[in-house]
CSV table of C-alpha atoms in Angstrom, one decimal:
chain,number,residue,atom,x,y,z
A,1,MET,CA,154.2,117.8,93.7
A,2,LYS,CA,152.2,119.4,90.9
A,3,HIS,CA,149.7,116.6,90.7
A,4,ILE,CA,149.3,116.7,94.5
A,5,LYS,CA,148.5,120.4,94.3
A,6,PHE,CA,146.0,119.8,91.5
A,7,LEU,CA,144.3,117.1,93.5
A,8,LEU,CA,144.0,119.4,96.5
A,9,VAL,CA,142.4,122.1,94.4
A,10,ALA,CA,139.9,119.7,92.9
A,11,LEU,CA,139.1,118.2,96.2
A,12,LEU,CA,138.4,121.6,97.8
A,13,CYS,CA,136.2,122.7,94.8
A,14,PHE,CA,134.2,119.4,94.9
A,15,GLY,CA,133.9,119.8,98.7
A,16,ASN,CA,132.6,123.4,98.4
A,17,MET,CA,130.1,122.3,95.7
A,18,LEU,CA,128.6,119.5,97.8
A,19,GLY,CA,128.9,121.6,101.0
A,20,GLN,CA,126.3,124.1,99.8
A,21,SER,CA,123.1,123.2,101.7
A,22,ASN,CA,119.6,124.5,101.9
A,23,GLY,CA,119.5,124.1,105.7
A,24,LEU,CA,119.0,121.6,108.4
A,25,LEU,CA,116.5,118.8,107.9
A,26,THR,CA,115.4,117.7,111.4
A,27,LYS,CA,114.1,114.3,112.2
A,28,GLN,CA,110.6,115.6,112.7
A,29,ASP,CA,110.7,117.5,109.4
A,30,ALA,CA,111.8,114.3,107.6
A,31,ILE,CA,108.9,112.4,109.2
A,32,ALA,CA,106.4,115.0,108.3
A,33,GLU,CA,107.6,115.2,104.7
A,34,THR,CA,107.6,111.4,104.4
A,35,LEU,CA,104.1,111.0,105.8
A,36,GLN,CA,102.8,113.7,103.5
A,37,ASN,CA,104.5,112.8,100.3
A,38,ASN,CA,105.6,109.2,100.2
A,39,PHE,CA,104.1,107.2,97.3
A,40,GLY,CA,103.3,104.1,99.4
A,41,ILE,CA,101.5,106.1,102.1
A,42,THR,CA,99.5,108.0,99.5
A,43,ILE,CA,98.3,104.7,97.9
A,44,ALA,CA,97.4,103.3,101.3
A,45,ALA,CA,95.4,106.5,102.1
A,46,LYS,CA,93.5,106.1,98.9
A,47,ASN,CA,92.6,102.5,99.9
A,48,LEU,CA,91.4,103.9,103.2
A,49,GLU,CA,89.1,106.3,101.3
A,50,ILE,CA,87.6,103.3,99.5
A,51,ALA,CA,87.1,101.4,102.7
A,52,ASP,CA,85.4,104.6,104.2
A,53,ASN,CA,83.0,104.7,101.2
A,54,ASN,CA,82.2,101.0,101.7
A,55,GLN,CA,81.3,101.5,105.3
A,56,GLY,CA,78.9,104.4,104.5
A,57,ILE,CA,75.1,104.2,104.8
A,58,LEU,CA,74.9,104.3,101.0
A,59,ASN,CA,76.5,100.8,100.9
A,60,SER,CA,74.7,99.4,103.9
A,61,GLY,CA,71.6,98.0,102.3
A,62,TYR,CA,69.4,99.9,104.8
A,63,LEU,CA,68.1,102.4,102.2
A,64,PRO,CA,65.2,101.7,99.8
A,65,SER,CA,65.5,101.5,96.1
A,66,LEU,CA,63.5,103.8,93.9
A,67,THR,CA,63.2,103.2,90.1
A,68,GLY,CA,61.3,105.1,87.5
A,69,THR,CA,59.9,103.5,84.4
A,70,ALA,CA,58.2,104.8,81.3
A,71,GLY,CA,57.0,103.3,78.0
A,72,ALA,CA,54.9,103.9,74.9
A,73,SER,CA,53.5,101.5,72.3
A,74,TYR,CA,51.9,101.9,68.9
A,75,ASP,CA,49.8,99.3,67.1
A,76,ILE,CA,48.2,99.4,63.6
A,77,GLN,CA,46.1,96.5,62.5
A,78,ASP,CA,43.3,95.5,60.1
A,79,GLN,CA,40.5,94.5,62.5
A,80,GLU,CA,37.1,92.8,62.0
A,81,VAL,CA,34.9,92.6,65.1
A,82,THR,CA,31.5,90.8,65.3
A,83,PHE,CA,29.4,91.9,68.2
A,84,GLN,CA,26.7,89.8,70.1
A,85,SER,CA,24.0,91.4,68.2
A,86,GLY,CA,25.5,90.1,65.0
A,87,GLU,CA,26.6,93.5,63.8
A,88,ALA,CA,30.1,93.5,62.3
A,89,ASN,CA,32.6,96.3,62.3
A,90,ILE,CA,35.5,96.2,60.0
A,91,VAL,CA,38.4,98.8,60.3
A,92,ASP,CA,41.4,98.8,58.1
A,93,GLY,CA,44.5,100.3,59.7
A,94,ALA,CA,43.1,100.5,63.2
A,95,GLU,CA,45.5,102.4,65.5
A,96,THR,CA,46.1,101.7,69.2
A,97,THR,CA,48.5,103.9,71.3
A,98,ARG,CA,49.4,103.2,74.9
A,99,TYR,CA,51.5,105.3,77.3
A,100,ASN,CA,52.7,104.6,80.9
A,101,ALA,CA,55.0,105.9,83.6
A,102,SER,CA,55.5,104.9,87.2
A,103,LEU,CA,57.7,105.3,90.2
A,104,ASN,CA,58.5,102.0,92.0
A,105,LEU,CA,59.8,101.7,95.6
A,106,SER,CA,61.1,98.5,97.2
A,107,TYR,CA,62.5,98.1,100.7
A,108,THR,CA,63.6,95.2,102.7
A,109,LEU,CA,62.1,95.3,106.1
A,110,PHE,CA,63.9,92.2,107.5
A,111,ASP,CA,66.4,89.9,105.9
A,112,GLY,CA,67.3,87.7,108.8
A,113,LEU,CA,69.9,90.3,110.1
A,114,GLY,CA,72.2,89.6,107.2
A,115,ARG,CA,72.6,93.2,106.1
A,116,TYR,CA,73.2,94.2,109.8
A,117,TRP,CA,76.2,92.0,110.1
A,118,ASP,CA,77.4,92.9,106.6
A,119,TYR,CA,77.3,96.5,107.6
A,120,LYS,CA,79.3,95.7,110.8
A,121,THR,CA,81.8,93.8,108.5
A,122,PHE,CA,82.3,96.9,106.3
A,123,GLN,CA,83.0,98.9,109.5
A,124,GLU,CA,85.6,96.4,110.7
A,125,GLN,CA,87.2,96.3,107.2
A,126,TYR,CA,87.5,100.1,107.4
A,127,ASN,CA,89.3,99.6,110.8
A,128,VAL,CA,91.6,97.0,109.2
A,129,SER,CA,92.4,99.5,106.4
A,130,LYS,CA,93.3,102.1,109.0
A,131,LEU,CA,95.7,99.6,110.6
A,132,GLN,CA,97.1,98.8,107.2
A,133,VAL,CA,97.8,102.5,106.6
A,134,ARG,CA,99.5,102.7,110.0
A,135,GLU,CA,101.6,99.6,109.2
A,136,THR,CA,102.6,101.3,105.9
A,137,MET,CA,103.5,104.4,107.8
A,138,GLU,CA,105.6,102.5,110.3
A,139,THR,CA,107.4,100.6,107.6
A,140,THR,CA,108.1,103.7,105.6
A,141,ILE,CA,109.3,105.6,108.7
A,142,ILE,CA,111.8,102.8,109.4
A,143,GLN,CA,112.9,102.9,105.8
A,144,MET,CA,113.3,106.7,105.9
A,145,PHE,CA,115.3,106.6,109.1
A,146,SER,CA,117.6,103.9,107.7
A,147,VAL,CA,118.5,106.4,104.9
A,148,TYR,CA,118.4,109.5,107.2
A,149,PHE,CA,120.9,107.9,109.6
A,150,GLU,CA,123.0,106.8,106.7
A,151,VAL,CA,123.2,110.4,105.6
A,152,ALA,CA,124.2,111.3,109.2
A,153,ARG,CA,126.8,108.6,109.4
A,154,ILE,CA,128.4,109.6,106.1
A,155,THR,CA,128.3,113.2,107.1
A,156,GLU,CA,130.2,112.4,110.3
A,157,ASN,CA,132.6,110.1,108.5
A,158,ILE,CA,133.4,113.0,106.1
A,159,THR,CA,134.3,115.1,109.0
A,160,VAL,CA,136.7,112.4,110.2
A,161,LEU,CA,138.1,111.9,106.7
A,162,GLU,CA,138.7,115.7,106.4
A,163,ASP,CA,140.7,115.6,109.7
A,164,VAL,CA,142.7,112.7,108.4
A,165,PHE,CA,143.3,114.5,105.1
A,166,PHE,CA,144.5,117.7,106.7
A,167,ASN,CA,146.7,115.8,109.2
A,168,THR,CA,148.3,114.0,106.3
A,169,GLU,CA,148.7,117.3,104.4
A,170,ARG,CA,150.5,118.7,107.4
A,171,ARG,CA,152.7,115.6,107.6
A,172,LEU,CA,153.6,116.0,103.9
A,173,LYS,CA,154.6,119.7,104.4
A,174,ARG,CA,156.7,118.8,107.5
A,175,ALA,CA,158.3,115.9,105.6
A,176,GLY,CA,159.1,118.2,102.7
A,177,TYR,CA,160.7,120.8,104.9
A,178,ALA,CA,162.7,118.1,106.7
A,179,PHE,CA,163.9,116.7,103.4
A,180,GLU,CA,164.9,120.1,102.2
A,181,TYR,CA,167.0,120.7,105.3
A,182,GLY,CA,168.4,117.2,105.1
A,183,GLN,CA,166.8,115.9,108.3
A,184,ASN,CA,165.3,112.8,106.6
A,185,ASN,CA,165.3,111.0,103.2
A,186,LYS,CA,162.9,111.2,100.3
A,187,LEU,CA,161.0,108.1,101.6
A,188,ASP,CA,159.0,110.1,104.2
A,189,VAL,CA,157.9,112.5,101.5
A,190,LEU,CA,156.8,109.8,99.1
A,191,ASN,CA,154.9,107.9,101.9
A,192,ALA,CA,153.1,111.1,102.8
A,193,GLU,CA,152.2,111.8,99.1
A,194,VAL,CA,150.8,108.3,98.7
A,195,ASP,CA,148.8,108.6,101.9
A,196,LEU,CA,147.5,112.0,100.9
A,197,VAL,CA,146.3,110.6,97.6
A,198,THR,CA,144.6,107.7,99.4
A,199,ASP,CA,142.9,110.2,101.8
A,200,SER,CA,141.8,112.4,99.0
A,201,ILE,CA,140.2,109.4,97.2
A,202,ASN,CA,138.4,108.3,100.3
A,203,LEU,CA,137.1,111.8,100.9
A,204,LEU,CA,135.9,112.1,97.3
A,205,ASN,CA,134.1,108.8,97.4
A,206,ALA,CA,132.5,109.7,100.7
A,207,ARG,CA,131.2,113.0,99.4
A,208,GLN,CA,129.8,111.3,96.3
A,209,LEU,CA,128.2,108.6,98.4
A,210,LEU,CA,126.6,111.4,100.6
A,211,ALA,CA,125.1,113.0,97.5
A,212,ASN,CA,123.7,109.7,96.3
A,213,THR,CA,122.2,108.9,99.7
A,214,LYS,CA,120.6,112.3,100.0
A,215,ARG,CA,118.9,111.5,96.7
A,216,ASP,CA,117.7,108.2,98.2
A,217,LEU,CA,116.1,110.2,101.0
A,218,ASN,CA,114.5,112.6,98.6
A,219,VAL,CA,112.9,109.7,96.7
A,220,ILE,CA,111.4,108.4,100.0
A,221,SER,CA,110.0,111.8,100.8
A,222,ASN,CA,109.0,112.3,97.1
A,223,LEU,CA,110.7,115.7,96.8
A,224,ASP,CA,113.1,117.2,94.3
A,225,LEU,CA,116.0,114.8,93.8
A,226,GLU,CA,118.6,117.7,93.7
A,227,ARG,CA,117.4,119.2,97.0
A,228,ASP,CA,120.4,119.5,99.3
A,229,PHE,CA,120.3,119.6,103.1
A,230,THR,CA,122.1,118.7,106.3
A,231,VAL,CA,120.8,116.3,108.9
A,232,ASP,CA,120.8,116.2,112.6
A,233,THR,CA,123.5,113.9,113.8
A,234,THR,CA,122.4,113.9,117.4
A,235,VAL,CA,121.1,110.6,118.7
A,236,VAL,CA,119.1,110.3,122.0
A,237,PHE,CA,118.2,106.8,123.2
A,238,ILE,CA,114.9,106.1,125.0
A,239,PRO,CA,115.4,105.1,128.7
A,240,GLN,CA,115.4,101.4,129.3
A,241,LEU,CA,112.5,101.6,131.8
A,242,VAL,CA,110.3,103.4,129.3
A,243,LEU,CA,111.2,100.8,126.6
A,244,GLU,CA,110.3,98.0,129.0
A,245,ASN,CA,106.8,99.5,129.6
A,246,TYR,CA,106.3,99.6,125.8
A,247,ILE,CA,107.2,96.0,125.6
A,248,GLN,CA,104.7,95.0,128.2
A,249,GLU,CA,101.9,96.7,126.2
A,250,ALA,CA,103.0,95.2,122.9
A,251,ASP,CA,100.1,92.7,122.6
A,252,THR,CA,97.6,95.6,122.6
A,253,MET,CA,99.6,97.9,120.4
A,254,ASN,CA,101.3,95.8,117.8
A,255,VAL,CA,99.7,96.4,114.4
A,256,ARG,CA,99.9,92.8,113.2
A,257,VAL,CA,98.2,91.6,116.4
A,258,LEU,CA,95.5,94.3,116.1
A,259,GLN,CA,94.9,93.4,112.4
A,260,ALA,CA,94.5,89.7,113.3
A,261,LYS,CA,92.0,90.5,116.0
A,262,LYS,CA,90.0,92.7,113.6
A,263,ASN,CA,90.0,89.9,111.0
A,264,LYS,CA,88.6,87.5,113.6
A,265,THR,CA,85.8,90.0,114.3
A,266,ILE,CA,85.1,90.1,110.5
A,267,SER,CA,84.9,86.3,110.5
A,268,GLU,CA,82.5,86.3,113.4
A,269,ASN,CA,80.3,88.9,111.6
A,270,ASN,CA,80.4,86.7,108.4
A,271,TYR,CA,79.3,83.7,110.4
A,272,LYS,CA,76.3,85.6,111.9
A,273,SER,CA,75.4,87.0,108.5
A,274,SER,CA,75.5,83.5,106.9
A,275,LYS,CA,72.9,82.3,109.5
A,276,SER,CA,70.4,84.7,108.0
A,277,ILE,CA,69.4,81.9,105.6
A,278,TYR,CA,67.5,80.3,108.4
A,279,LEU,CA,65.1,83.3,108.7
A,280,PRO,CA,62.6,84.7,106.2
A,281,THR,CA,62.9,87.9,104.2
A,282,VAL,CA,60.1,90.5,104.5
A,283,GLY,CA,59.9,93.2,101.9
A,284,LEU,CA,57.7,96.2,101.1
A,285,THR,CA,56.9,97.5,97.7
A,286,GLY,CA,55.0,100.6,96.5
A,287,SER,CA,54.5,102.4,93.2
A,288,TYR,CA,52.7,105.4,91.7
A,289,GLY,CA,51.7,104.9,88.1
A,290,TRP,CA,50.0,106.6,85.2
A,291,ASN,CA,48.6,104.8,82.2
A,292,GLU,CA,46.9,106.2,79.1
A,293,GLY,CA,45.5,104.3,76.1
A,294,ASN,CA,43.8,105.4,72.8
A,295,PHE,CA,41.9,102.7,71.0
A,296,PRO,CA,40.2,102.2,67.6
A,297,SER,CA,36.4,102.0,67.0
A,298,THR,CA,36.5,98.2,67.3
A,299,SER,CA,37.2,98.6,71.0
A,300,PHE,CA,34.6,99.0,73.7
A,301,SER,CA,36.3,102.2,74.8
A,302,GLN,CA,37.8,105.0,72.9
A,303,ALA,CA,40.4,106.0,75.5
A,304,SER,CA,41.4,105.4,79.1
A,305,VAL,CA,43.6,107.2,81.6
A,306,SER,CA,44.5,105.8,85.1
A,307,THR,CA,46.7,107.1,87.9
A,308,GLY,CA,47.1,105.9,91.4
A,309,PHE,CA,49.2,104.3,94.1
A,310,SER,CA,49.8,100.6,94.9
A,311,ALA,CA,51.5,99.0,97.8
A,312,GLY,CA,52.3,95.5,98.8
A,313,LEU,CA,54.0,93.4,101.4
A,314,ASN,CA,55.9,90.2,100.5
A,315,LEU,CA,57.6,87.4,102.4
A,316,SER,CA,60.0,84.8,101.2
A,317,TRP,CA,61.6,82.0,103.1
A,318,SER,CA,64.1,79.6,101.6
A,319,LEU,CA,63.2,76.4,103.3
A,320,PHE,CA,65.9,74.4,101.6
A,321,ASP,CA,68.4,75.6,99.0
A,322,GLY,CA,70.1,72.2,98.3
A,323,GLY,CA,72.5,72.5,101.2
A,324,SER,CA,74.8,75.3,100.0
A,325,GLY,CA,73.6,77.7,102.8
A,326,ILE,CA,74.2,75.2,105.5
A,327,THR,CA,77.7,74.6,104.1
A,328,SER,CA,78.4,78.3,104.1
A,329,VAL,CA,77.5,78.5,107.8
A,330,LYS,CA,79.7,75.6,108.7
A,331,ASN,CA,82.6,77.1,106.7
A,332,ALA,CA,82.2,80.5,108.3
A,333,LYS,CA,82.4,78.9,111.8
A,334,ILE,CA,85.6,77.1,110.8
A,335,GLN,CA,87.0,80.4,109.6
A,336,ILE,CA,86.6,81.8,113.1
A,337,GLU,CA,88.5,78.9,114.5
A,338,SER,CA,91.3,79.5,111.9
A,339,GLN,CA,91.5,83.2,112.9
A,340,GLU,CA,91.8,82.3,116.5
A,341,THR,CA,94.7,80.0,115.7
A,342,LEU,CA,96.3,82.7,113.5
A,343,ILE,CA,96.1,85.2,116.4
A,344,GLU,CA,98.0,82.8,118.6
A,345,GLN,CA,100.6,82.3,115.9
A,346,ILE,CA,101.0,86.0,115.3
A,347,VAL,CA,101.3,86.8,119.1
A,348,LYS,CA,104.0,84.1,119.4
A,349,GLU,CA,105.9,85.5,116.4
A,350,VAL,CA,105.6,89.1,117.7
A,351,ASP,CA,106.8,88.1,121.1
A,352,ARG,CA,109.8,86.4,119.5
A,353,ASP,CA,110.5,89.3,117.3
A,354,ILE,CA,110.4,91.7,120.2
A,355,LEU,CA,112.8,89.6,122.3
A,356,ASN,CA,115.2,89.4,119.3
A,357,ALA,CA,114.9,93.1,118.6
A,358,GLN,CA,115.4,93.9,122.3
A,359,GLY,CA,118.4,91.7,122.5
A,360,ASP,CA,119.9,93.1,119.3
A,361,TYR,CA,119.3,96.6,120.7
A,362,ILE,CA,121.0,96.0,124.0
A,363,ASN,CA,123.9,94.3,122.2
A,364,ARG,CA,124.4,97.2,119.8
A,365,LEU,CA,124.2,99.7,122.7
A,366,LYS,CA,127.1,97.8,124.3
A,367,ILE,CA,129.0,97.8,121.1
A,368,TYR,CA,128.5,101.6,120.8
A,369,GLU,CA,129.8,102.1,124.3
A,370,LEU,CA,132.9,100.0,123.5
A,371,GLN,CA,133.5,101.8,120.3
A,372,THR,CA,133.2,105.1,122.1
A,373,GLN,CA,135.9,104.0,124.5
A,374,ASN,CA,138.0,102.7,121.6
A,375,VAL,CA,137.9,106.2,120.1
A,376,LEU,CA,139.4,107.6,123.3
A,377,THR,CA,142.1,105.0,123.2
A,378,ALA,CA,142.9,105.5,119.5
A,379,THR,CA,142.9,109.3,119.9
A,380,ASN,CA,145.4,109.0,122.8
A,381,ASN,CA,147.5,106.6,120.8
A,382,PHE,CA,147.6,108.9,117.7
A,383,GLU,CA,148.5,112.0,119.7
A,384,ARG,CA,151.4,110.1,121.4
A,385,SER,CA,152.5,108.7,118.0
A,386,ASN,CA,152.4,112.2,116.5
A,387,GLU,CA,154.6,113.6,119.2
A,388,GLN,CA,157.0,110.7,118.8
A,389,TYR,CA,157.1,111.2,115.1
A,390,LYS,CA,158.0,114.8,115.6
A,391,LEU,CA,160.9,113.7,117.8
A,392,GLY,CA,162.0,111.1,115.3
A,393,GLN,CA,161.3,108.2,117.6
A,394,ILE,CA,158.9,106.4,115.2
A,395,SER,CA,158.6,106.2,111.4
A,396,SER,CA,156.0,107.7,109.2
A,397,VAL,CA,154.6,104.2,108.6
A,398,GLU,CA,154.0,103.7,112.3
A,399,LEU,CA,152.4,107.2,112.5
A,400,ARG,CA,150.2,106.3,109.5
A,401,GLN,CA,149.1,103.1,111.2
A,402,ALA,CA,148.0,105.1,114.3
A,403,GLN,CA,146.2,107.5,112.1
A,404,VAL,CA,144.3,104.6,110.3
A,405,ASN,CA,143.5,103.1,113.6
A,406,LEU,CA,141.9,106.3,114.8
A,407,LEU,CA,140.0,106.7,111.5
A,408,ASN,CA,138.6,103.2,111.8
A,409,ALA,CA,137.7,103.7,115.5
A,410,LYS,CA,135.8,106.9,114.7
A,411,THR,CA,133.9,105.5,111.7
A,412,ASN,CA,133.1,102.3,113.6
A,413,LYS,CA,131.7,104.4,116.4
A,414,ASN,CA,129.5,106.3,114.0
A,415,LEU,CA,128.3,103.1,112.5
A,416,ALA,CA,127.6,101.6,116.0
A,417,LYS,CA,125.7,104.7,117.1
A,418,TYR,CA,123.2,104.6,114.2
A,419,GLN,CA,122.9,100.8,114.2
A,420,ALA,CA,121.9,101.0,117.9
A,421,LYS,CA,119.3,103.7,117.1
A,422,LEU,CA,117.8,101.8,114.2
A,423,ALA,CA,117.6,98.7,116.5
A,424,GLU,CA,115.7,100.8,119.0
A,425,LEU,CA,113.3,101.9,116.3
A,426,GLN,CA,112.7,98.3,115.4
A,427,VAL,CA,111.7,97.7,119.0
A,428,LEU,CA,109.4,100.7,118.9
A,429,GLN,CA,107.8,99.5,115.7
A,430,LEU,CA,107.1,96.0,117.1
A,431,THR,CA,105.7,97.4,120.3
A,432,GLY,CA,103.4,99.7,118.3
A,433,GLN,CA,104.9,102.9,119.7
A,434,LEU,CA,106.9,104.1,116.7
A,435,LEU,CA,104.4,106.9,115.8
A,436,ASN,CA,103.7,107.8,119.4
A,437,VAL,CA,107.2,108.9,120.6
A,438,ASP,CA,109.4,111.9,119.9
A,439,LEU,CA,112.4,110.6,117.8
């Protein structure tokens, strides 16, 4: 019995160590932490910032370009100049210096509407990036809840295992007293000791699994790995009528469908932009410049300085570029048709996924109801078996079997409950409502 007592002390100490918690982590708190700290969501948000920069006016092509230039030159030459009068002028080491500076402005007044549709494309790409962030958030929330509910399931299983452990401990004490008073043989004591060791091991493994799973949740939320907490084991299912309404709106809310439609719009904009090759480009140029020169005696002037404005209007029209532009227009039109086909495919796949997820959800709800009923039956069976064991009508082996049946029934019920809730979350994700409902 000494090793049994040692095991009990170790189990209680380990249980107390793991039982120290920093408080309840609600579902809403877990969602908020994940959305704020998750690595994948953070990266997706950075990509959204890039897309936001790309859709800004600074990247639109609508603003003019302004450049400044400046230069200086120095020449030294031996010069011999003969004028019309026949007079000659010879200068050795004649120096010439020139200086210039200017501001140059260029602006495209019209480019065949190419930049207009390119700007529209950048805006749609930003919208696609927002949908990608939303998709990342939905996927991460599903991942988070799969671990959160696993923590909840193991927590409830530990409660069941603790009940089993204490029931077996009481049976061991009762069998020990009965053996001391000669009411039964040593076999009942030995069976109870074996069962208690088994229950202890199961409880130790469950507690260790709980600690590991909590660390998994901390990784998803990007928080301290050793942070401890308890979770909310309450599960509330959405009414079927509400879920049906969500399913009816799936085509307008599903993130994959919305992304496909945005991509089609981008293809349409690219097609319209490609047709700008058929139209001319009109540009405006302007400059303000300063020029200064200092010349040797062989020159007609000693120095000159000029400042002033200049402006110009230019037009260019690519009448034929070898056919590459026409090919681009044709390909852009085909891309629109491909996007239309892709939308049809995605809608069909989403409808299939929703029907499958809905069927899986309904099936798991029924399983949960059956497992709930099974717990009632197993509880009744164990209570009757316990009374019969006290009266000596059944053996400890038969009582243990009733105890194991109850353990399995309760743990299966816990598993069925959280599997049903995860199936419901899958339906909410596919219908585009995961981030819109109170979980």
